[in-house]
Amino acid sequence: MAVQDVTAPTAGEKEDRTPAAPERGSRRPRSAHRLRALEPLLWVGPALALILAVVVWPVVEMVRTSLMDISSTGLTQGFAGGANYTELFAEPDLPGVVLRTLIWVVGVVTVTITVSLGLAQLLNARFPGRRLVRWALIVPWAASVLMTALTWRWMLNNFYGVVNRVLMDVGILDKPVNWLADPVQAFAWMMAVAVFVSLPFTAFVILSGLGTIPAEVYEAARLDGAGPVRTYLGITLPLLRPSLLVAAIINVINVFNSFPVIWAMTRGGPGFSTDTTTTYMYKLAFDNQDVGESAALAVVNFALILLVVLVYLRVVRRREETG
């Protein structure tokens, strides 16, 4: 009788040993999965690098400069702490500049959105030549803001300006007026030019919002007996809130940082009478040759813009939570 070799593996033992091979080779799928998870960096990496180079690094450098003692020749003389901010808030012209900036932003944005609402409603209607009118509306937006401001400065000239000539021809003025010499008149004209260059973008944003409103909603309101005013206040405006919110936040940022209109028309003068915080920051750096104080004002401006953006995101999130 043959004796069975106990050292030879049985069939059951062979089956128990076979899973060991896949465990040793399972490292490859895991490493491949990790490499696959890093693939999105190949797509978003350039964008992140651009953001770091164009946005993050200038902000860090701006904050660092605001904390340094920098001479008029641009040499860093050491750490200044909060001295630049103390000098900035001690400037006698700063309260008037801040108040003027508030009037500038609120006034231009309010008038722009109000006029754009009516303009978008007109462009949304069907009439002959509507496409041509829409194209013509893009011209002030497509043109350079600096060129537009210089054109208006030429038109407002008291010697050869078109505005004085037209007003004198129709009998409104007896003699030419130097519109940009008086601070109040100059500031009003700058606000008008800022509204002029902001209208096209705002009108088209609202126009796109009007295009998303279903026609069935207006048909139902008409069947319910709602008039034009009730329909506009009860249907159009509520459904335009997302578009109005986008237009408002972008206009606030653009108008707040608007430099070409003010600088090209009055250079913030006479004196500081038509300055906003943007042009005042420029004067601190190049006229007063105080780079640290100018950087401190830049940090304050950035904080204000960041606050506006955070409020905007909070409103959007609240709207999403409430449906």
PDB file of C-alpha atoms in Angstrom:
ATOM      1  CA  MET A   1       0.000   0.000   0.000  1.00  0.00           C
ATOM      2  CA  ALA A   2       1.406   3.315  -1.108  1.00  0.00           C
ATOM      3  CA  VAL A   3       1.982   5.896   1.578  1.00  0.00           C
ATOM      4  CA  GLN A   4       0.749   9.456   0.735  1.00  0.00           C
ATOM      5  CA  ASP A   5       3.447  12.126   0.785  1.00  0.00           C
ATOM      6  CA  VAL A   6       2.340  14.620   3.428  1.00  0.00           C
ATOM      7  CA  THR A   7       4.673  17.288   2.027  1.00  0.00           C
ATOM      8  CA  ALA A   8       2.842  17.498  -1.308  1.00  0.00           C
ATOM      9  CA  PRO A   9       0.214  20.256  -1.430  1.00  0.00           C
ATOM     10  CA  THR A  10      -3.378  19.204  -1.654  1.00  0.00           C
ATOM     11  CA  ALA A  11      -5.975  20.714  -3.981  1.00  0.00           C
ATOM     12  CA  GLY A  12      -7.474  22.763  -1.166  1.00  0.00           C
ATOM     13  CA  GLU A  13      -4.117  24.177  -0.254  1.00  0.00           C
ATOM     14  CA  LYS A  14      -3.513  25.175  -3.871  1.00  0.00           C
ATOM     15  CA  GLU A  15      -6.775  27.081  -3.913  1.00  0.00           C
ATOM     16  CA  ASP A  16      -5.868  28.835  -0.665  1.00  0.00           C
ATOM     17  CA  ARG A  17      -2.501  29.965  -2.015  1.00  0.00           C
ATOM     18  CA  THR A  18      -3.689  31.397  -5.336  1.00  0.00           C
ATOM     19  CA  PRO A  19      -5.097  34.744  -3.960  1.00  0.00           C
ATOM     20  CA  ALA A  20      -1.638  35.781  -2.774  1.00  0.00           C
ATOM     21  CA  ALA A  21      -0.516  36.780  -6.275  1.00  0.00           C
ATOM     22  CA  PRO A  22      -3.210  39.455  -6.844  1.00  0.00           C
ATOM     23  CA  GLU A  23      -2.411  41.013  -3.449  1.00  0.00           C
ATOM     24  CA  ARG A  24       1.180  41.588  -4.496  1.00  0.00           C
ATOM     25  CA  GLY A  25       0.068  43.042  -7.837  1.00  0.00           C
ATOM     26  CA  SER A  26      -2.702  45.251  -6.402  1.00  0.00           C
ATOM     27  CA  ARG A  27      -0.223  48.089  -5.911  1.00  0.00           C
ATOM     28  CA  ARG A  28      -0.289  48.906  -9.601  1.00  0.00           C
ATOM     29  CA  PRO A  29      -4.017  49.775  -9.759  1.00  0.00           C
ATOM     30  CA  ARG A  30      -3.635  51.931  -6.638  1.00  0.00           C
ATOM     31  CA  SER A  31      -0.740  53.922  -8.084  1.00  0.00           C
ATOM     32  CA  ALA A  32      -2.588  54.270 -11.391  1.00  0.00           C
ATOM     33  CA  HIS A  33      -5.619  55.560  -9.498  1.00  0.00           C
ATOM     34  CA  ARG A  34      -3.468  58.148  -7.735  1.00  0.00           C
ATOM     35  CA  LEU A  35      -1.982  59.299 -11.032  1.00  0.00           C
ATOM     36  CA  ARG A  36      -5.474  59.528 -12.489  1.00  0.00           C
ATOM     37  CA  ALA A  37      -6.543  61.696  -9.550  1.00  0.00           C
ATOM     38  CA  LEU A  38      -3.725  64.125 -10.358  1.00  0.00           C
ATOM     39  CA  GLU A  39      -4.748  64.467 -14.000  1.00  0.00           C
ATOM     40  CA  PRO A  40      -7.017  67.524 -13.346  1.00  0.00           C
ATOM     41  CA  LEU A  41      -3.915  69.434 -12.244  1.00  0.00           C
ATOM     42  CA  LEU A  42      -2.684  69.248 -15.813  1.00  0.00           C
ATOM     43  CA  TRP A  43      -5.755  71.245 -16.849  1.00  0.00           C
ATOM     44  CA  VAL A  44      -6.164  73.658 -13.950  1.00  0.00           C
ATOM     45  CA  GLY A  45      -2.448  74.004 -13.260  1.00  0.00           C
ATOM     46  CA  PRO A  46      -1.821  76.795 -15.808  1.00  0.00           C
ATOM     47  CA  ALA A  47      -4.860  78.707 -14.547  1.00  0.00           C
ATOM     48  CA  LEU A  48      -3.720  78.364 -10.936  1.00  0.00           C
ATOM     49  CA  ALA A  49      -0.232  79.514 -11.892  1.00  0.00           C
ATOM     50  CA  LEU A  50      -1.687  82.527 -13.674  1.00  0.00           C
ATOM     51  CA  ILE A  51      -3.833  83.405 -10.651  1.00  0.00           C
ATOM     52  CA  LEU A  52      -0.837  83.111  -8.356  1.00  0.00           C
ATOM     53  CA  ALA A  53       1.276  85.323 -10.616  1.00  0.00           C
ATOM     54  CA  VAL A  54      -1.333  87.955 -11.500  1.00  0.00           C
ATOM     55  CA  VAL A  55      -3.533  88.106  -8.382  1.00  0.00           C
ATOM     56  CA  VAL A  56      -2.016  86.500  -5.304  1.00  0.00           C
ATOM     57  CA  TRP A  57       1.574  87.696  -5.659  1.00  0.00           C
ATOM     58  CA  PRO A  58       0.633  91.385  -6.293  1.00  0.00           C
ATOM     59  CA  VAL A  59      -1.684  91.315  -3.270  1.00  0.00           C
ATOM     60  CA  VAL A  60       1.048  89.864  -1.053  1.00  0.00           C
ATOM     61  CA  GLU A  61       3.554  92.391  -2.376  1.00  0.00           C
ATOM     62  CA  MET A  62       1.062  95.221  -1.853  1.00  0.00           C
ATOM     63  CA  VAL A  63       0.499  94.252   1.782  1.00  0.00           C
ATOM     64  CA  ARG A  64       4.245  93.875   2.342  1.00  0.00           C
ATOM     65  CA  THR A  65       4.920  97.305   0.827  1.00  0.00           C
ATOM     66  CA  SER A  66       2.295  98.913   3.047  1.00  0.00           C
ATOM     67  CA  LEU A  67       4.218  97.684   6.093  1.00  0.00           C
ATOM     68  CA  MET A  68       7.639  98.931   4.954  1.00  0.00           C
ATOM     69  CA  ASP A  69       9.403 102.277   5.244  1.00  0.00           C
ATOM     70  CA  ILE A  70      10.203 103.231   1.641  1.00  0.00           C
ATOM     71  CA  SER A  71      12.090 106.382   0.708  1.00  0.00           C
ATOM     72  CA  SER A  72      11.090 108.772  -2.050  1.00  0.00           C
ATOM     73  CA  THR A  73      13.684 107.145  -4.295  1.00  0.00           C
ATOM     74  CA  GLY A  74      12.131 103.716  -3.834  1.00  0.00           C
ATOM     75  CA  LEU A  75      14.649 102.245  -1.382  1.00  0.00           C
ATOM     76  CA  THR A  76      13.352 100.083   1.467  1.00  0.00           C
ATOM     77  CA  GLN A  77      14.663 101.440   4.763  1.00  0.00           C
ATOM     78  CA  GLY A  78      13.154  98.882   7.116  1.00  0.00           C
ATOM     79  CA  PHE A  79       9.943  97.714   8.707  1.00  0.00           C
ATOM     80  CA  ALA A  80       7.416 100.482   9.401  1.00  0.00           C
ATOM     81  CA  GLY A  81       4.592  98.498  10.993  1.00  0.00           C
ATOM     82  CA  GLY A  82       1.358 100.469  10.959  1.00  0.00           C
ATOM     83  CA  ALA A  83       3.012 103.859  10.445  1.00  0.00           C
ATOM     84  CA  ASN A  84       1.855 104.111   6.821  1.00  0.00           C
ATOM     85  CA  TYR A  85      -1.748 103.454   7.849  1.00  0.00           C
ATOM     86  CA  THR A  86      -1.481 106.029  10.619  1.00  0.00           C
ATOM     87  CA  GLU A  87      -0.233 108.636   8.147  1.00  0.00           C
ATOM     88  CA  LEU A  88      -2.922 107.688   5.664  1.00  0.00           C
ATOM     89  CA  PHE A  89      -5.818 108.128   8.098  1.00  0.00           C
ATOM     90  CA  ALA A  90      -4.287 111.404   9.283  1.00  0.00           C
ATOM     91  CA  GLU A  91      -4.443 112.921   5.782  1.00  0.00           C
ATOM     92  CA  PRO A  92      -6.783 115.960   5.880  1.00  0.00           C
ATOM     93  CA  ASP A  93      -8.094 115.293   2.353  1.00  0.00           C
ATOM     94  CA  LEU A  94      -8.954 111.622   2.956  1.00  0.00           C
ATOM     95  CA  PRO A  95     -12.500 112.092   4.417  1.00  0.00           C
ATOM     96  CA  GLY A  96     -13.586 114.176   1.428  1.00  0.00           C
ATOM     97  CA  VAL A  97     -12.038 111.664  -0.990  1.00  0.00           C
ATOM     98  CA  VAL A  98     -13.829 108.754   0.703  1.00  0.00           C
ATOM     99  CA  LEU A  99     -17.179 110.574   0.693  1.00  0.00           C
ATOM    100  CA  ARG A 100     -16.694 111.511  -2.959  1.00  0.00           C
ATOM    101  CA  THR A 101     -15.865 107.896  -3.792  1.00  0.00           C
ATOM    102  CA  LEU A 102     -19.086 106.736  -2.140  1.00  0.00           C
ATOM    103  CA  ILE A 103     -21.122 109.288  -4.101  1.00  0.00           C
ATOM    104  CA  TRP A 104     -19.259 108.316  -7.271  1.00  0.00           C
ATOM    105  CA  VAL A 105     -19.941 104.576  -6.937  1.00  0.00           C
ATOM    106  CA  VAL A 106     -23.529 104.756  -5.706  1.00  0.00           C
ATOM    107  CA  GLY A 107     -24.530 107.484  -8.159  1.00  0.00           C
ATOM    108  CA  VAL A 108     -22.975 105.951 -11.270  1.00  0.00           C
ATOM    109  CA  VAL A 109     -24.155 102.403 -10.538  1.00  0.00           C
ATOM    110  CA  THR A 110     -27.706 103.492  -9.641  1.00  0.00           C
ATOM    111  CA  VAL A 111     -28.151 105.655 -12.738  1.00  0.00           C
ATOM    112  CA  THR A 112     -26.523 103.014 -14.953  1.00  0.00           C
ATOM    113  CA  ILE A 113     -28.814 100.206 -13.813  1.00  0.00           C
ATOM    114  CA  THR A 114     -31.932 102.411 -13.925  1.00  0.00           C
ATOM    115  CA  VAL A 115     -31.266 103.599 -17.481  1.00  0.00           C
ATOM    116  CA  SER A 116     -30.168 100.116 -18.571  1.00  0.00           C
ATOM    117  CA  LEU A 117     -33.466  98.637 -17.404  1.00  0.00           C
ATOM    118  CA  GLY A 118     -35.402 100.865 -19.790  1.00  0.00           C
ATOM    119  CA  LEU A 119     -32.833 100.457 -22.551  1.00  0.00           C
ATOM    120  CA  ALA A 120     -32.881  96.663 -22.287  1.00  0.00           C
ATOM    121  CA  GLN A 121     -36.681  96.672 -22.349  1.00  0.00           C
ATOM    122  CA  LEU A 122     -36.582  98.737 -25.538  1.00  0.00           C
ATOM    123  CA  LEU A 123     -34.004  96.480 -27.190  1.00  0.00           C
ATOM    124  CA  ASN A 124     -36.032  93.413 -26.227  1.00  0.00           C
ATOM    125  CA  ALA A 125     -39.021  94.666 -28.220  1.00  0.00           C
ATOM    126  CA  ARG A 126     -39.368  93.912 -31.923  1.00  0.00           C
ATOM    127  CA  PHE A 127     -38.966  96.903 -34.235  1.00  0.00           C
ATOM    128  CA  PRO A 128     -37.285  97.547 -37.601  1.00  0.00           C
ATOM    129  CA  GLY A 129     -33.552  98.061 -37.259  1.00  0.00           C
ATOM    130  CA  ARG A 130     -33.312  96.475 -33.811  1.00  0.00           C
ATOM    131  CA  ARG A 131     -30.136  94.620 -34.709  1.00  0.00           C
ATOM    132  CA  LEU A 132     -28.508  97.828 -35.927  1.00  0.00           C
ATOM    133  CA  VAL A 133     -29.425  99.602 -32.687  1.00  0.00           C
ATOM    134  CA  ARG A 134     -27.933  96.765 -30.668  1.00  0.00           C
ATOM    135  CA  TRP A 135     -24.699  96.985 -32.625  1.00  0.00           C
ATOM    136  CA  ALA A 136     -24.571 100.754 -32.144  1.00  0.00           C
ATOM    137  CA  LEU A 137     -24.962 100.283 -28.395  1.00  0.00           C
ATOM    138  CA  ILE A 138     -21.783  98.212 -28.273  1.00  0.00           C
ATOM    139  CA  VAL A 139     -19.634 101.075 -29.642  1.00  0.00           C
ATOM    140  CA  PRO A 140     -19.128 102.971 -26.330  1.00  0.00           C
ATOM    141  CA  TRP A 141     -18.226  99.677 -24.663  1.00  0.00           C
ATOM    142  CA  ALA A 142     -15.882  98.498 -27.421  1.00  0.00           C
ATOM    143  CA  ALA A 143     -14.070 101.837 -27.608  1.00  0.00           C
ATOM    144  CA  SER A 144     -11.210 102.641 -25.260  1.00  0.00           C
ATOM    145  CA  VAL A 145     -12.371 104.247 -22.009  1.00  0.00           C
ATOM    146  CA  LEU A 146      -9.428 106.638 -22.122  1.00  0.00           C
ATOM    147  CA  MET A 147     -10.284 107.666 -25.681  1.00  0.00           C
ATOM    148  CA  THR A 148     -13.922 108.225 -24.697  1.00  0.00           C
ATOM    149  CA  ALA A 149     -12.919 110.361 -21.704  1.00  0.00           C
ATOM    150  CA  LEU A 150     -10.536 112.456 -23.809  1.00  0.00           C
ATOM    151  CA  THR A 151     -13.242 112.951 -26.419  1.00  0.00           C
ATOM    152  CA  TRP A 152     -15.640 114.231 -23.792  1.00  0.00           C
ATOM    153  CA  ARG A 153     -12.941 116.501 -22.393  1.00  0.00           C
ATOM    154  CA  TRP A 154     -12.539 118.005 -25.847  1.00  0.00           C
ATOM    155  CA  MET A 155     -16.321 118.382 -26.221  1.00  0.00           C
ATOM    156  CA  LEU A 156     -16.510 120.228 -22.862  1.00  0.00           C
ATOM    157  CA  ASN A 157     -13.717 122.678 -23.650  1.00  0.00           C
ATOM    158  CA  ASN A 158     -14.821 126.264 -23.000  1.00  0.00           C
ATOM    159  CA  PHE A 159     -13.152 127.647 -26.158  1.00  0.00           C
ATOM    160  CA  TYR A 160     -13.855 125.132 -28.926  1.00  0.00           C
ATOM    161  CA  GLY A 161     -16.040 122.493 -27.239  1.00  0.00           C
ATOM    162  CA  VAL A 162     -19.114 121.163 -29.004  1.00  0.00           C
ATOM    163  CA  VAL A 163     -21.260 121.230 -25.864  1.00  0.00           C
ATOM    164  CA  ASN A 164     -20.892 124.997 -25.379  1.00  0.00           C
ATOM    165  CA  ARG A 165     -21.488 125.651 -29.070  1.00  0.00           C
ATOM    166  CA  VAL A 166     -24.715 123.629 -29.166  1.00  0.00           C
ATOM    167  CA  LEU A 167     -26.069 125.153 -25.946  1.00  0.00           C
ATOM    168  CA  MET A 168     -25.298 128.658 -27.201  1.00  0.00           C
ATOM    169  CA  ASP A 169     -26.899 127.985 -30.574  1.00  0.00           C
ATOM    170  CA  VAL A 170     -30.160 126.867 -28.962  1.00  0.00           C
ATOM    171  CA  GLY A 171     -30.148 129.855 -26.585  1.00  0.00           C
ATOM    172  CA  ILE A 172     -29.552 128.020 -23.313  1.00  0.00           C
ATOM    173  CA  LEU A 173     -26.172 129.707 -22.699  1.00  0.00           C
ATOM    174  CA  ASP A 174     -25.150 133.304 -23.342  1.00  0.00           C
ATOM    175  CA  LYS A 175     -21.415 132.652 -23.143  1.00  0.00           C
ATOM    176  CA  PRO A 176     -19.135 129.593 -22.952  1.00  0.00           C
ATOM    177  CA  VAL A 177     -18.802 127.801 -19.635  1.00  0.00           C
ATOM    178  CA  ASN A 178     -15.628 126.155 -18.396  1.00  0.00           C
ATOM    179  CA  TRP A 179     -17.376 122.993 -17.230  1.00  0.00           C
ATOM    180  CA  LEU A 180     -14.284 121.250 -15.862  1.00  0.00           C
ATOM    181  CA  ALA A 181     -13.037 124.225 -13.810  1.00  0.00           C
ATOM    182  CA  ASP A 182     -15.842 124.038 -11.245  1.00  0.00           C
ATOM    183  CA  PRO A 183     -15.500 120.940  -9.006  1.00  0.00           C
ATOM    184  CA  VAL A 184     -19.246 120.245  -8.774  1.00  0.00           C
ATOM    185  CA  GLN A 185     -19.842 120.578 -12.507  1.00  0.00           C
ATOM    186  CA  ALA A 186     -16.707 118.603 -13.343  1.00  0.00           C
ATOM    187  CA  PHE A 187     -17.704 115.783 -10.989  1.00  0.00           C
ATOM    188  CA  ALA A 188     -21.202 115.674 -12.468  1.00  0.00           C
ATOM    189  CA  TRP A 189     -19.811 115.456 -16.015  1.00  0.00           C
ATOM    190  CA  MET A 190     -17.408 112.686 -14.978  1.00  0.00           C
ATOM    191  CA  MET A 191     -20.304 110.713 -13.537  1.00  0.00           C
ATOM    192  CA  ALA A 192     -22.213 111.205 -16.803  1.00  0.00           C
ATOM    193  CA  VAL A 193     -19.257 109.882 -18.817  1.00  0.00           C
ATOM    194  CA  ALA A 194     -18.885 106.916 -16.449  1.00  0.00           C
ATOM    195  CA  VAL A 195     -22.574 106.099 -16.949  1.00  0.00           C
ATOM    196  CA  PHE A 196     -22.111 106.434 -20.717  1.00  0.00           C
ATOM    197  CA  VAL A 197     -19.306 103.856 -20.843  1.00  0.00           C
ATOM    198  CA  SER A 198     -21.091 101.504 -18.393  1.00  0.00           C
ATOM    199  CA  LEU A 199     -24.468 101.407 -20.144  1.00  0.00           C
ATOM    200  CA  PRO A 200     -23.696  98.915 -22.954  1.00  0.00           C
ATOM    201  CA  PHE A 201     -22.451  96.086 -20.726  1.00  0.00           C
ATOM    202  CA  THR A 202     -25.211  96.571 -18.152  1.00  0.00           C
ATOM    203  CA  ALA A 203     -27.942  96.792 -20.795  1.00  0.00           C
ATOM    204  CA  PHE A 204     -26.809  93.577 -22.469  1.00  0.00           C
ATOM    205  CA  VAL A 205     -26.607  91.718 -19.141  1.00  0.00           C
ATOM    206  CA  ILE A 206     -30.193  92.747 -18.367  1.00  0.00           C
ATOM    207  CA  LEU A 207     -31.209  91.987 -21.956  1.00  0.00           C
ATOM    208  CA  SER A 208     -29.889  88.452 -21.587  1.00  0.00           C
ATOM    209  CA  GLY A 209     -31.954  88.135 -18.415  1.00  0.00           C
ATOM    210  CA  LEU A 210     -35.078  89.269 -20.248  1.00  0.00           C
ATOM    211  CA  GLY A 211     -34.452  86.590 -22.861  1.00  0.00           C
ATOM    212  CA  THR A 212     -34.668  83.848 -20.224  1.00  0.00           C
ATOM    213  CA  ILE A 213     -38.170  84.820 -19.042  1.00  0.00           C
ATOM    214  CA  PRO A 214     -40.734  82.444 -20.619  1.00  0.00           C
ATOM    215  CA  ALA A 215     -43.422  84.036 -22.733  1.00  0.00           C
ATOM    216  CA  GLU A 216     -46.024  81.822 -21.014  1.00  0.00           C
ATOM    217  CA  VAL A 217     -45.533  83.779 -17.807  1.00  0.00           C
ATOM    218  CA  TYR A 218     -46.564  87.027 -19.494  1.00  0.00           C
ATOM    219  CA  GLU A 219     -49.454  85.270 -21.218  1.00  0.00           C
ATOM    220  CA  ALA A 220     -50.740  83.989 -17.876  1.00  0.00           C
ATOM    221  CA  ALA A 221     -50.448  87.461 -16.351  1.00  0.00           C
ATOM    222  CA  ARG A 222     -52.368  88.943 -19.279  1.00  0.00           C
ATOM    223  CA  LEU A 223     -55.148  86.390 -18.860  1.00  0.00           C
ATOM    224  CA  ASP A 224     -55.326  87.238 -15.158  1.00  0.00           C
ATOM    225  CA  GLY A 225     -55.927  90.872 -16.068  1.00  0.00           C
ATOM    226  CA  ALA A 226     -52.559  92.267 -14.962  1.00  0.00           C
ATOM    227  CA  GLY A 227     -51.619  95.588 -16.544  1.00  0.00           C
ATOM    228  CA  PRO A 228     -48.178  96.581 -17.874  1.00  0.00           C
ATOM    229  CA  VAL A 229     -47.036  98.176 -14.603  1.00  0.00           C
ATOM    230  CA  ARG A 230     -48.196  95.277 -12.459  1.00  0.00           C
ATOM    231  CA  THR A 231     -46.640  92.777 -14.863  1.00  0.00           C
ATOM    232  CA  TYR A 232     -43.316  94.599 -14.845  1.00  0.00           C
ATOM    233  CA  LEU A 233     -43.178  94.973 -11.057  1.00  0.00           C
ATOM    234  CA  GLY A 234     -44.580  91.539 -10.260  1.00  0.00           C
ATOM    235  CA  ILE A 235     -42.959  89.395 -12.945  1.00  0.00           C
ATOM    236  CA  THR A 236     -40.164  91.088 -14.858  1.00  0.00           C
ATOM    237  CA  LEU A 237     -38.230  92.642 -11.986  1.00  0.00           C
ATOM    238  CA  PRO A 238     -38.343  89.562  -9.698  1.00  0.00           C
ATOM    239  CA  LEU A 239     -37.162  87.296 -12.512  1.00  0.00           C
ATOM    240  CA  LEU A 240     -34.415  89.783 -13.394  1.00  0.00           C
ATOM    241  CA  ARG A 241     -32.882  89.716  -9.925  1.00  0.00           C
ATOM    242  CA  PRO A 242     -30.005  87.353 -10.853  1.00  0.00           C
ATOM    243  CA  SER A 243     -29.054  89.491 -13.856  1.00  0.00           C
ATOM    244  CA  LEU A 244     -29.419  92.704 -11.851  1.00  0.00           C
ATOM    245  CA  LEU A 245     -27.236  91.269  -9.090  1.00  0.00           C
ATOM    246  CA  VAL A 246     -24.470  90.330 -11.539  1.00  0.00           C
ATOM    247  CA  ALA A 247     -24.667  93.723 -13.268  1.00  0.00           C
ATOM    248  CA  ALA A 248     -24.572  95.561  -9.936  1.00  0.00           C
ATOM    249  CA  ILE A 249     -21.544  93.756  -8.503  1.00  0.00           C
ATOM    250  CA  ILE A 250     -19.500  94.087 -11.711  1.00  0.00           C
ATOM    251  CA  ASN A 251     -20.402  97.763 -12.058  1.00  0.00           C
ATOM    252  CA  VAL A 252     -19.479  98.456  -8.438  1.00  0.00           C
ATOM    253  CA  ILE A 253     -16.033  96.928  -8.957  1.00  0.00           C
ATOM    254  CA  ASN A 254     -15.452  98.671 -12.298  1.00  0.00           C
ATOM    255  CA  VAL A 255     -16.659 102.093 -11.157  1.00  0.00           C
ATOM    256  CA  PHE A 256     -14.787 101.894  -7.863  1.00  0.00           C
ATOM    257  CA  ASN A 257     -11.537 101.165  -9.710  1.00  0.00           C
ATOM    258  CA  SER A 258     -12.233 103.609 -12.540  1.00  0.00           C
ATOM    259  CA  PHE A 259      -9.097 105.608 -13.189  1.00  0.00           C
ATOM    260  CA  PRO A 260      -9.081 106.685 -16.888  1.00  0.00           C
ATOM    261  CA  VAL A 261     -12.305 108.735 -16.785  1.00  0.00           C
ATOM    262  CA  ILE A 262     -11.266 110.841 -13.789  1.00  0.00           C
ATOM    263  CA  TRP A 263      -7.628 111.222 -14.723  1.00  0.00           C
ATOM    264  CA  ALA A 264      -8.232 112.057 -18.372  1.00  0.00           C
ATOM    265  CA  MET A 265     -10.910 114.665 -17.660  1.00  0.00           C
ATOM    266  CA  THR A 266      -9.711 116.503 -14.528  1.00  0.00           C
ATOM    267  CA  ARG A 267      -6.715 114.609 -13.066  1.00  0.00           C
ATOM    268  CA  GLY A 268      -8.637 114.755  -9.800  1.00  0.00           C
ATOM    269  CA  GLY A 269      -8.492 118.537  -9.706  1.00  0.00           C
ATOM    270  CA  PRO A 270      -8.754 121.320  -9.068  1.00  0.00           C
ATOM    271  CA  GLY A 271      -6.553 120.141  -6.188  1.00  0.00           C
ATOM    272  CA  PHE A 272      -8.184 117.025  -4.753  1.00  0.00           C
ATOM    273  CA  SER A 273     -11.751 118.225  -5.356  1.00  0.00           C
ATOM    274  CA  THR A 274     -12.676 115.481  -7.867  1.00  0.00           C
ATOM    275  CA  ASP A 275     -10.415 112.694  -6.621  1.00  0.00           C
ATOM    276  CA  THR A 276     -11.616 109.242  -5.658  1.00  0.00           C
ATOM    277  CA  THR A 277      -9.554 106.769  -3.656  1.00  0.00           C
ATOM    278  CA  THR A 278      -8.092 105.343  -6.877  1.00  0.00           C
ATOM    279  CA  THR A 279      -6.708 108.618  -8.222  1.00  0.00           C
ATOM    280  CA  TYR A 280      -5.774 109.770  -4.715  1.00  0.00           C
ATOM    281  CA  MET A 281      -3.701 106.608  -4.331  1.00  0.00           C
ATOM    282  CA  TYR A 282      -1.877 107.487  -7.552  1.00  0.00           C
ATOM    283  CA  LYS A 283      -1.138 111.005  -6.303  1.00  0.00           C
ATOM    284  CA  LEU A 284       0.207 109.697  -3.003  1.00  0.00           C
ATOM    285  CA  ALA A 285       2.658 107.473  -4.866  1.00  0.00           C
ATOM    286  CA  PHE A 286       3.823 109.799  -7.651  1.00  0.00           C
ATOM    287  CA  ASP A 287       3.072 113.362  -6.507  1.00  0.00           C
ATOM    288  CA  ASN A 288       3.806 112.964  -2.790  1.00  0.00           C
ATOM    289  CA  GLN A 289       6.355 110.196  -3.505  1.00  0.00           C
ATOM    290  CA  ASP A 290       5.084 108.153  -0.568  1.00  0.00           C
ATOM    291  CA  VAL A 291       4.895 104.587  -1.858  1.00  0.00           C
ATOM    292  CA  GLY A 292       4.190 103.067   1.551  1.00  0.00           C
ATOM    293  CA  GLU A 293       1.187 105.283   2.219  1.00  0.00           C
ATOM    294  CA  SER A 294      -0.106 104.680  -1.293  1.00  0.00           C
ATOM    295  CA  ALA A 295       0.207 100.925  -0.745  1.00  0.00           C
ATOM    296  CA  ALA A 296      -1.716 101.280   2.512  1.00  0.00           C
ATOM    297  CA  LEU A 297      -4.571 102.950   0.643  1.00  0.00           C
ATOM    298  CA  ALA A 298      -4.387 100.168  -1.957  1.00  0.00           C
ATOM    299  CA  VAL A 299      -4.839  97.604   0.813  1.00  0.00           C
ATOM    300  CA  VAL A 300      -7.859  99.518   2.116  1.00  0.00           C
ATOM    301  CA  ASN A 301      -9.342  99.633  -1.396  1.00  0.00           C
ATOM    302  CA  PHE A 302      -8.757  95.913  -1.835  1.00  0.00           C
ATOM    303  CA  ALA A 303     -10.425  95.184   1.504  1.00  0.00           C
ATOM    304  CA  LEU A 304     -13.487  97.206   0.479  1.00  0.00           C
ATOM    305  CA  ILE A 305     -13.773  95.369  -2.842  1.00  0.00           C
ATOM    306  CA  LEU A 306     -13.313  92.043  -1.072  1.00  0.00           C
ATOM    307  CA  LEU A 307     -16.108  92.980   1.328  1.00  0.00           C
ATOM    308  CA  VAL A 308     -18.423  93.741  -1.590  1.00  0.00           C
ATOM    309  CA  VAL A 309     -17.608  90.379  -3.202  1.00  0.00           C
ATOM    310  CA  LEU A 310     -18.217  88.514   0.059  1.00  0.00           C
ATOM    311  CA  VAL A 311     -21.589  90.216   0.458  1.00  0.00           C
ATOM    312  CA  TYR A 312     -22.428  89.235  -3.115  1.00  0.00           C
ATOM    313  CA  LEU A 313     -21.487  85.597  -2.493  1.00  0.00           C
ATOM    314  CA  ARG A 314     -23.511  85.609   0.715  1.00  0.00           C
ATOM    315  CA  VAL A 315     -26.584  86.889  -1.114  1.00  0.00           C
ATOM    316  CA  VAL A 316     -26.171  84.293  -3.868  1.00  0.00           C
ATOM    317  CA  ARG A 317     -25.777  81.482  -1.340  1.00  0.00           C
ATOM    318  CA  ARG A 318     -28.846  82.622   0.563  1.00  0.00           C
ATOM    319  CA  ARG A 319     -30.833  82.656  -2.666  1.00  0.00           C
ATOM    320  CA  GLU A 320     -29.682  79.101  -3.425  1.00  0.00           C
ATOM    321  CA  GLU A 321     -30.608  77.925   0.073  1.00  0.00           C
ATOM    322  CA  THR A 322     -34.086  79.428  -0.166  1.00  0.00           C
ATOM    323  CA  GLY A 323     -34.577  78.065  -3.676  1.00  0.00           C
TER     324      GLY A 323
END
